[in-house]
Coordinates of C-alpha atoms and ligand atoms in Angstrom, one line a residue:
X21 CA -11.8 18.5 6.1
X22 CA -11.7 17.2 2.6
X23 CA -12.4 13.4 2.0
X24 CA -10.0 11.0 0.3
X25 CA -11.0 10.5 -3.3
X26 CA -9.5 8.8 -6.2
X27 CA -11.5 10.2 -9.1
X28 CA -12.9 7.4 -11.3
X29 CA -14.1 8.2 -14.9
X30 CA -15.2 5.9 -17.7
X31 CA -12.1 5.2 -19.8
X32 CA -10.7 2.4 -21.8
X33 CA -7.3 2.4 -20.1
X34 CA -7.4 2.6 -16.1
X35 CA -3.9 3.1 -14.8
X36 CA -4.8 5.3 -11.8
X37 CA -5.1 2.9 -8.7
X38 CA -2.2 0.6 -8.8
X39 CA -4.4 -2.5 -9.3
X40 CA -3.2 -5.6 -10.9
X41 CA -3.9 -5.5 -14.7
X42 CA -4.7 -9.3 -14.6
X43 CA -7.2 -11.2 -12.4
X44 CA -6.1 -14.0 -10.1
X45 CA -5.8 -17.4 -11.7
X46 CA -9.0 -19.1 -12.9
X47 CA -8.3 -22.1 -10.5
X48 CA -8.7 -19.8 -7.6
X49 CA -12.1 -18.5 -8.8
X50 CA -13.3 -22.1 -9.3
X51 CA -12.1 -23.2 -5.8
X52 CA -13.7 -20.2 -4.2
X53 CA -17.2 -20.9 -5.9
X54 CA -16.9 -24.5 -4.8
X55 CA -16.1 -23.5 -1.1
X56 CA -18.8 -20.9 -0.9
X57 CA -21.4 -23.6 -1.4
X58 CA -20.6 -25.0 2.0
X59 CA -20.8 -21.8 4.0
X60 CA -23.3 -21.7 6.9
X61 CA -24.7 -18.4 6.0
X62 CA -27.2 -18.3 9.0
X63 CA -24.1 -18.4 11.4
X64 CA -21.6 -15.7 12.2
X65 CA -18.2 -16.2 10.6
X66 CA -15.3 -17.4 12.8
X67 CA -14.7 -14.3 14.8
X68 CA -11.0 -14.8 15.2
X69 CA -10.4 -15.8 11.5
X70 CA -8.1 -18.4 12.8
X71 CA -7.9 -20.4 9.5
X72 CA -7.0 -17.3 7.6
X73 CA -4.5 -15.9 10.0
X74 CA -2.9 -19.3 10.3
X75 CA -2.5 -19.5 6.5
X76 CA -1.1 -16.0 6.2
X77 CA 1.2 -16.5 9.2
X78 CA 2.6 -19.7 7.4
X79 CA 3.6 -17.6 4.4
X80 CA 5.7 -15.4 6.8
X81 CA 7.0 -18.1 9.2
X82 CA 5.0 -16.9 12.1
X83 CA 1.9 -18.2 14.0
X84 CA -1.7 -16.8 13.9
X85 CA -1.2 -14.9 17.0
X86 CA 1.2 -12.5 15.2
X87 CA -1.3 -11.8 12.4
X88 CA -4.1 -9.2 12.4
X89 CA -6.3 -9.2 9.3
X90 CA -9.0 -6.7 8.3
X91 CA -11.0 -5.4 5.3
X92 CA -8.2 -4.0 3.4
X93 CA -4.9 -2.7 4.8
X94 CA -6.6 0.7 5.3
X95 CA -8.7 -0.9 7.9
X96 CA -5.6 -2.5 9.4
X97 CA -4.1 1.0 9.7
X98 CA -7.2 2.6 11.0
X99 CA -7.4 -0.1 13.7
X100 CA -3.8 0.6 14.6
X101 CA -4.6 4.3 15.0
X102 CA -7.8 3.5 17.1
X103 CA -5.6 1.4 19.3
X104 CA -2.4 3.5 19.6
X105 CA -3.6 6.9 18.3
X106 CA -6.4 9.3 19.3
X107 CA -6.6 12.6 21.3
X108 CA -3.3 13.7 22.8
X109 CA -1.4 11.1 20.7
X110 CA 0.7 11.8 17.6
X111 CA 1.5 9.9 14.4
X112 CA 4.6 10.8 12.3
X113 CA 4.6 10.6 8.5
X114 CA 7.4 11.6 6.1
X115 CA 6.1 13.3 3.0
X116 CA 5.5 12.7 0.3
X117 CA 4.0 9.4 1.2
X118 CA 0.6 7.5 1.1
X119 CA -2.0 10.1 1.9
X120 CA -4.2 7.7 4.1
X121 CA -1.6 7.6 6.8
X122 CA -2.2 11.3 7.7
X123 CA -5.8 11.2 6.7
X124 CA -6.7 8.2 8.9
X125 CA -4.6 9.9 11.7
X126 CA -6.8 13.0 11.5
X127 CA -10.0 11.0 11.4
X128 CA -9.0 9.3 14.6
X129 CA -8.2 12.6 16.3
X130 CA -4.5 11.7 16.3
X131 CA -2.1 14.7 15.8
X132 CA 0.0 14.4 12.7
X133 CA 3.9 15.2 12.9
X134 CA 4.9 15.9 9.3
X135 CA 8.6 15.3 8.4
X136 CA 10.1 15.6 5.0
X137 CA 11.8 13.1 2.8
X138 CA 15.0 14.3 1.1
X139 CA 15.0 15.9 -2.4
X140 CA 15.3 12.4 -4.0
X141 CA 12.4 11.3 -1.8
X142 CA 14.7 8.9 0.1
X143 CA 14.5 8.9 3.9
X144 CA 16.4 11.8 5.5
X145 CA 17.5 10.2 8.9
X146 CA 18.5 13.7 10.3
X147 CA 14.9 14.7 9.7
X148 CA 13.5 11.5 11.2
X149 CA 15.6 12.0 14.3
X150 CA 14.5 15.6 14.6
X151 CA 10.8 14.8 14.3
X152 CA 10.8 11.8 16.6
X153 CA 13.0 13.7 19.3
X154 CA 10.7 16.9 19.2
X155 CA 7.2 15.2 18.7
X156 CA 7.7 11.8 20.3
X157 CA 5.1 10.2 18.1
X158 CA 3.1 7.2 19.3
X159 CA 3.1 5.8 15.9
X160 CA 5.5 6.4 13.1
X161 CA 4.7 5.4 9.6
X162 CA 7.0 4.4 6.7
X163 CA 5.9 3.2 3.4
X164 CA 8.3 1.0 1.4
X165 CA 8.1 0.8 -1.6
X166 CA 6.6 4.3 -1.1
X167 CA 3.4 5.4 -2.7
X168 CA 3.2 7.6 -4.8
X169 CA 7.1 7.9 -5.4
X170 CA 8.0 4.2 -5.9
X171 CA 11.1 4.7 -3.7
X172 CA 12.3 1.7 -1.7
X173 CA 13.7 2.5 1.8
X174 CA 17.2 1.2 2.5
X175 CA 17.2 -1.7 5.0
X176 CA 19.6 0.1 7.3
X177 CA 17.6 3.2 7.3
X178 CA 14.5 1.2 8.3
X179 CA 16.6 -0.5 11.0
X180 CA 17.8 3.0 12.3
X181 CA 14.3 4.4 12.3
X182 CA 13.1 1.3 14.3
X183 CA 15.8 1.9 16.9
X184 CA 14.8 5.6 17.2
X185 CA 11.1 4.5 17.6
X186 CA 12.0 1.9 20.1
X187 CA 14.0 4.5 22.2
X188 CA 11.0 6.8 22.5
X189 CA 8.5 4.0 23.3
X190 CA 6.5 4.3 20.1
X191 CA 5.4 1.9 17.4
X192 CA 6.8 1.7 13.9
X193 CA 4.4 0.7 11.0
X194 CA 6.0 -0.1 7.8
X195 CA 3.3 -0.2 5.0
X196 CA 4.5 -2.8 2.5
X197 CA 1.4 -2.7 0.2
X198 CA 3.9 -3.3 -2.6
X199 CA 6.4 -5.5 -0.6
X200 CA 6.6 -8.3 -3.0
X201 CA 8.0 -5.8 -5.6
X202 CA 11.0 -5.1 -3.5
X203 CA 14.0 -7.2 -2.8
X204 CA 13.9 -6.8 1.0
X205 CA 11.4 -6.4 3.6
X206 CA 11.1 -5.0 7.1
X207 CA 9.7 -8.4 8.2
X208 CA 13.3 -9.3 8.7
X209 CA 13.3 -6.9 11.7
X210 CA 10.3 -8.3 13.6
X211 CA 10.8 -9.7 17.0
X212 CA 8.7 -10.6 20.1
X213 CA 9.8 -7.5 22.0
X214 CA 10.2 -5.2 18.9
X215 CA 7.5 -2.4 18.5
X216 CA 7.3 -3.0 14.7
X217 CA 4.4 -4.0 12.5
X218 CA 4.5 -4.6 8.8
X219 CA 1.3 -4.3 6.8
X220 CA 0.5 -5.9 3.5
X221 CA -2.6 -6.1 1.3
X222 CA -4.3 -8.5 -1.3
X223 CA -5.2 -5.5 -3.3
X224 CA -2.1 -5.1 -5.4
X225 CA 0.4 -8.0 -5.7
X226 CA -2.4 -10.6 -5.1
X227 CA -4.7 -9.0 -7.8
X228 CA -7.7 -8.9 -5.4
X229 CA -8.6 -5.3 -4.9
X230 CA -12.2 -6.5 -5.2
X231 CA -11.9 -8.7 -2.1
X232 CA -10.9 -5.9 0.5
X233 CA -8.4 -7.9 2.6
X234 CA -5.2 -6.7 4.3
X235 CA -3.2 -7.7 7.3
X236 CA -0.2 -6.9 9.5
X237 CA 2.4 -9.0 11.1
X238 CA 3.5 -8.0 14.4
X239 CA 4.4 -9.0 18.0
X240 CA 1.7 -11.0 19.7
X241 CA 1.1 -8.4 22.5
X242 CA 0.4 -5.7 19.9
X243 CA -2.0 -8.1 17.9
X244 CA -3.9 -8.7 21.0
X245 CA -4.5 -5.0 21.6
X246 CA -5.8 -4.6 18.0
X247 CA -8.3 -7.5 18.5
X248 CA -9.7 -5.7 21.5
X249 CA -10.5 -2.6 19.3
X250 CA -11.7 -4.0 16.1
X251 CA -15.5 -4.7 15.6
X252 CA -16.6 -8.2 16.4
X253 CA -17.1 -10.4 13.2
X254 CA -15.5 -7.8 11.0
X255 CA -14.2 -10.3 8.5
X256 CA -17.0 -12.1 6.7
X257 CA -17.1 -15.7 5.7
X258 CA -16.3 -15.0 2.1
X259 CA -13.3 -12.9 2.8
X260 CA -11.9 -15.4 5.1
X261 CA -12.3 -18.2 2.5
X262 CA -11.1 -16.3 -0.4
X263 CA -8.1 -14.9 1.5
X264 CA -7.1 -18.4 2.6
X265 CA -7.6 -20.1 -0.9
X266 CA -5.6 -17.3 -2.6
X267 CA -2.4 -18.0 -0.7
X268 CA -2.3 -21.5 -2.5
X269 CA -1.5 -19.5 -5.7
X270 CA 1.6 -17.8 -4.5
X271 CA 3.5 -19.1 -7.6
X272 CA 1.0 -17.3 -9.9
X273 CA 1.5 -14.2 -7.8
X274 CA 5.2 -14.4 -8.0
X275 CA 5.1 -14.9 -11.8
X276 CA 2.6 -11.9 -12.1
X277 CA 4.9 -9.6 -10.0
X278 CA 7.9 -10.6 -12.2
X279 CA 6.0 -10.0 -15.4
X280 CA 5.0 -6.5 -14.1
X281 CA 8.5 -5.7 -13.1
X282 CA 9.8 -6.6 -16.6
X283 CA 6.9 -4.5 -18.1
X284 CA 7.8 -1.6 -15.8
X285 CA 11.3 -1.6 -17.4
X286 CA 9.8 -1.5 -20.8
X287 CA 7.5 1.4 -19.9
X288 CA 10.3 3.5 -18.2
X289 CA 12.4 3.0 -21.3
X290 CA 9.7 4.3 -23.5
X291 CA 9.0 7.2 -21.2
X292 CA 12.8 8.1 -21.0
X293 CA 12.3 9.2 -24.7
X294 CA 9.8 11.8 -23.7
X295 CA 10.2 15.2 -22.0
X296 CA 9.4 14.0 -18.4
X297 CA 11.2 13.7 -15.2
X298 CA 10.9 10.3 -13.5
X299 CA 11.7 8.6 -10.2
X300 CA 13.2 5.0 -10.0
X301 CA 10.3 2.9 -9.0
X302 CA 10.4 -0.4 -6.9
X303 CA 6.7 -0.9 -7.3
X304 CA 4.0 -1.4 -9.9
X305 CA 3.7 2.3 -10.8
X306 CA 5.9 5.2 -11.9
X307 CA 5.9 8.9 -10.7
X308 CA 6.6 11.3 -13.4
X309 CA 6.6 15.0 -14.0
X310 CA 6.1 16.5 -17.5
X311 CA 8.7 19.3 -18.0
X312 CA 7.0 21.5 -20.6
X313 CA 3.3 21.2 -19.8
X314 CA 1.4 21.4 -16.5
X315 CA 0.8 18.1 -15.0
X316 CA -2.9 18.8 -14.5
X317 CA -3.2 19.7 -18.3
X318 CA -1.4 16.5 -19.3
X319 CA -3.8 14.5 -16.9
X320 CA -6.8 16.0 -18.6
X321 CA -5.3 15.5 -22.1
X322 CA -4.7 11.8 -21.4
X323 CA -8.2 11.4 -20.0
X324 CA -9.6 12.9 -23.2
X325 CA -7.7 10.1 -25.0
X326 CA -9.5 7.6 -22.7
X327 CA -6.3 6.9 -20.5
X328 CA -6.7 7.5 -16.7
X329 CA -3.6 8.1 -14.5
X330 CA -3.4 9.5 -11.0
X331 CA -3.1 13.3 -10.7
X332 CA -0.7 13.9 -7.9
X333 CA 0.0 17.6 -8.9
X334 CA -1.6 19.1 -5.7
X335 CA 0.0 16.6 -3.3
X336 CA 2.7 17.8 -0.9
X337 CA 5.9 18.3 -2.7
X338 CA 4.7 16.7 -5.9
X339 CA 3.9 19.8 -8.0
X340 CA 3.0 18.9 -11.5
X341 CA 3.5 15.1 -10.9
X342 CA 1.4 12.3 -12.3
X343 CA 1.5 8.5 -11.4
X344 CA 0.9 5.8 -13.8
X345 CA 0.2 2.2 -12.8
X346 CA 1.9 -0.6 -14.8
X347 CA -0.9 -2.1 -16.9
X348 CA -0.9 -4.9 -19.7
X349 CA 1.5 -4.2 -22.4
X350 CA -1.5 -3.2 -24.6
X351 CA -2.7 -0.7 -22.1
X352 CA 0.9 0.7 -21.6
X353 CA 1.3 1.1 -25.3
X354 CA -2.0 3.1 -25.4
X355 CA -0.6 5.3 -22.5
X356 CA 2.7 5.9 -24.1
X357 CA 1.1 6.7 -27.5
X358 CA -1.3 9.2 -25.8
X359 CA 1.5 10.7 -23.7
X360 CA 3.7 11.1 -26.7
X361 CA 0.9 12.8 -28.6
X362 CA 0.3 15.2 -25.7
X363 CA 4.0 16.1 -25.2
X364 CA 5.2 16.4 -28.8
Ligands
PLP5 C1 -3.0 0.6 -2.1 C2 -2.4 0.8 -0.8 C3 -2.9 0.2 0.3 C4 -4.1 -0.6 0.2 O1 -5.1 -0.5 0.7 P1 -6.2 -1.6 0.8 O2 -7.2 -1.0 1.8 O3 -5.6 -2.9 1.3 O4 -6.7 -1.8 -0.5 C5 -2.3 0.5 1.5 N1 -1.1 1.2 1.6 C6 -0.6 1.7 0.4 C7 0.7 2.5 0.5 C8 -1.2 1.6 -0.8 O5 -0.7 2.1 -1.9

């Protein structure tokens, strides 16, 4: 099988992995430096990461028993698959969507049931019903806002999928890596007896891709199963401390998200002047398809101008598409100037 790769090349403007263009606030970095001086490095970290899980839970109005944290939300998803997937089990995905959902399924020997989203990349409930009824997946993945399309699923559609998943005795995982960019969340559907987990990450809205921390919120019985599967002491002391301290700066996070949303509007307006097709985004990136030049050629021409975007041209149903992350205004101006030069 092919591995999962996001090509990195040395460029001035990196808009290819949906990172935050700004670092977390300097107060956070100072607090972390101070806290690290007190770590008992000769001891294992708190295996249950109770402090961190309590702090995360508080942000969502739940207790630590409903929080599972790991090294990036990818590890969260992998643990979910190790627990509920595996040989003779099935995971459902609706393409186009985040490639890691099917990739991690295959790595854990979980069969993949591939459904299609509609032509506008919104959920097609008839298709969801068909896939769930015929394949009876153990795990169903949704992603909202969806990567790489930016499409936000309608709350009533997510509720309908959850009902279908519940009826077949499966688990629904809604990947909300970009959740803070959307105005609604599947967190509202959580319940003690509801087979729903919602995953989030520090990598995007929290501006901490370098930390490697993600988590899910779900029912206690499900979190207990995940804890049986994950490696002991998987979250190191630094990660636990940094993840806890970061949450005290949620105001800065909210402001950053609001700034990026505003900047996204400016970028989309500039791109609308060019010969590209675009999809409305509820995240910190925009999917677009150049109309007159092949996507891969545009990707190369941008790279030649030291601007790196994500080449999605070979992904399911995304012929010729590229994805650009919202950067700083300066970075976005460089991108628009380069794209204009390439397309005109
Ligand atoms: C970026 C991203 C993740 C994040 O992965 P981490 O391992 O937390 O960095 C998860 N899901 C989606 C849809 C993403 O785009």
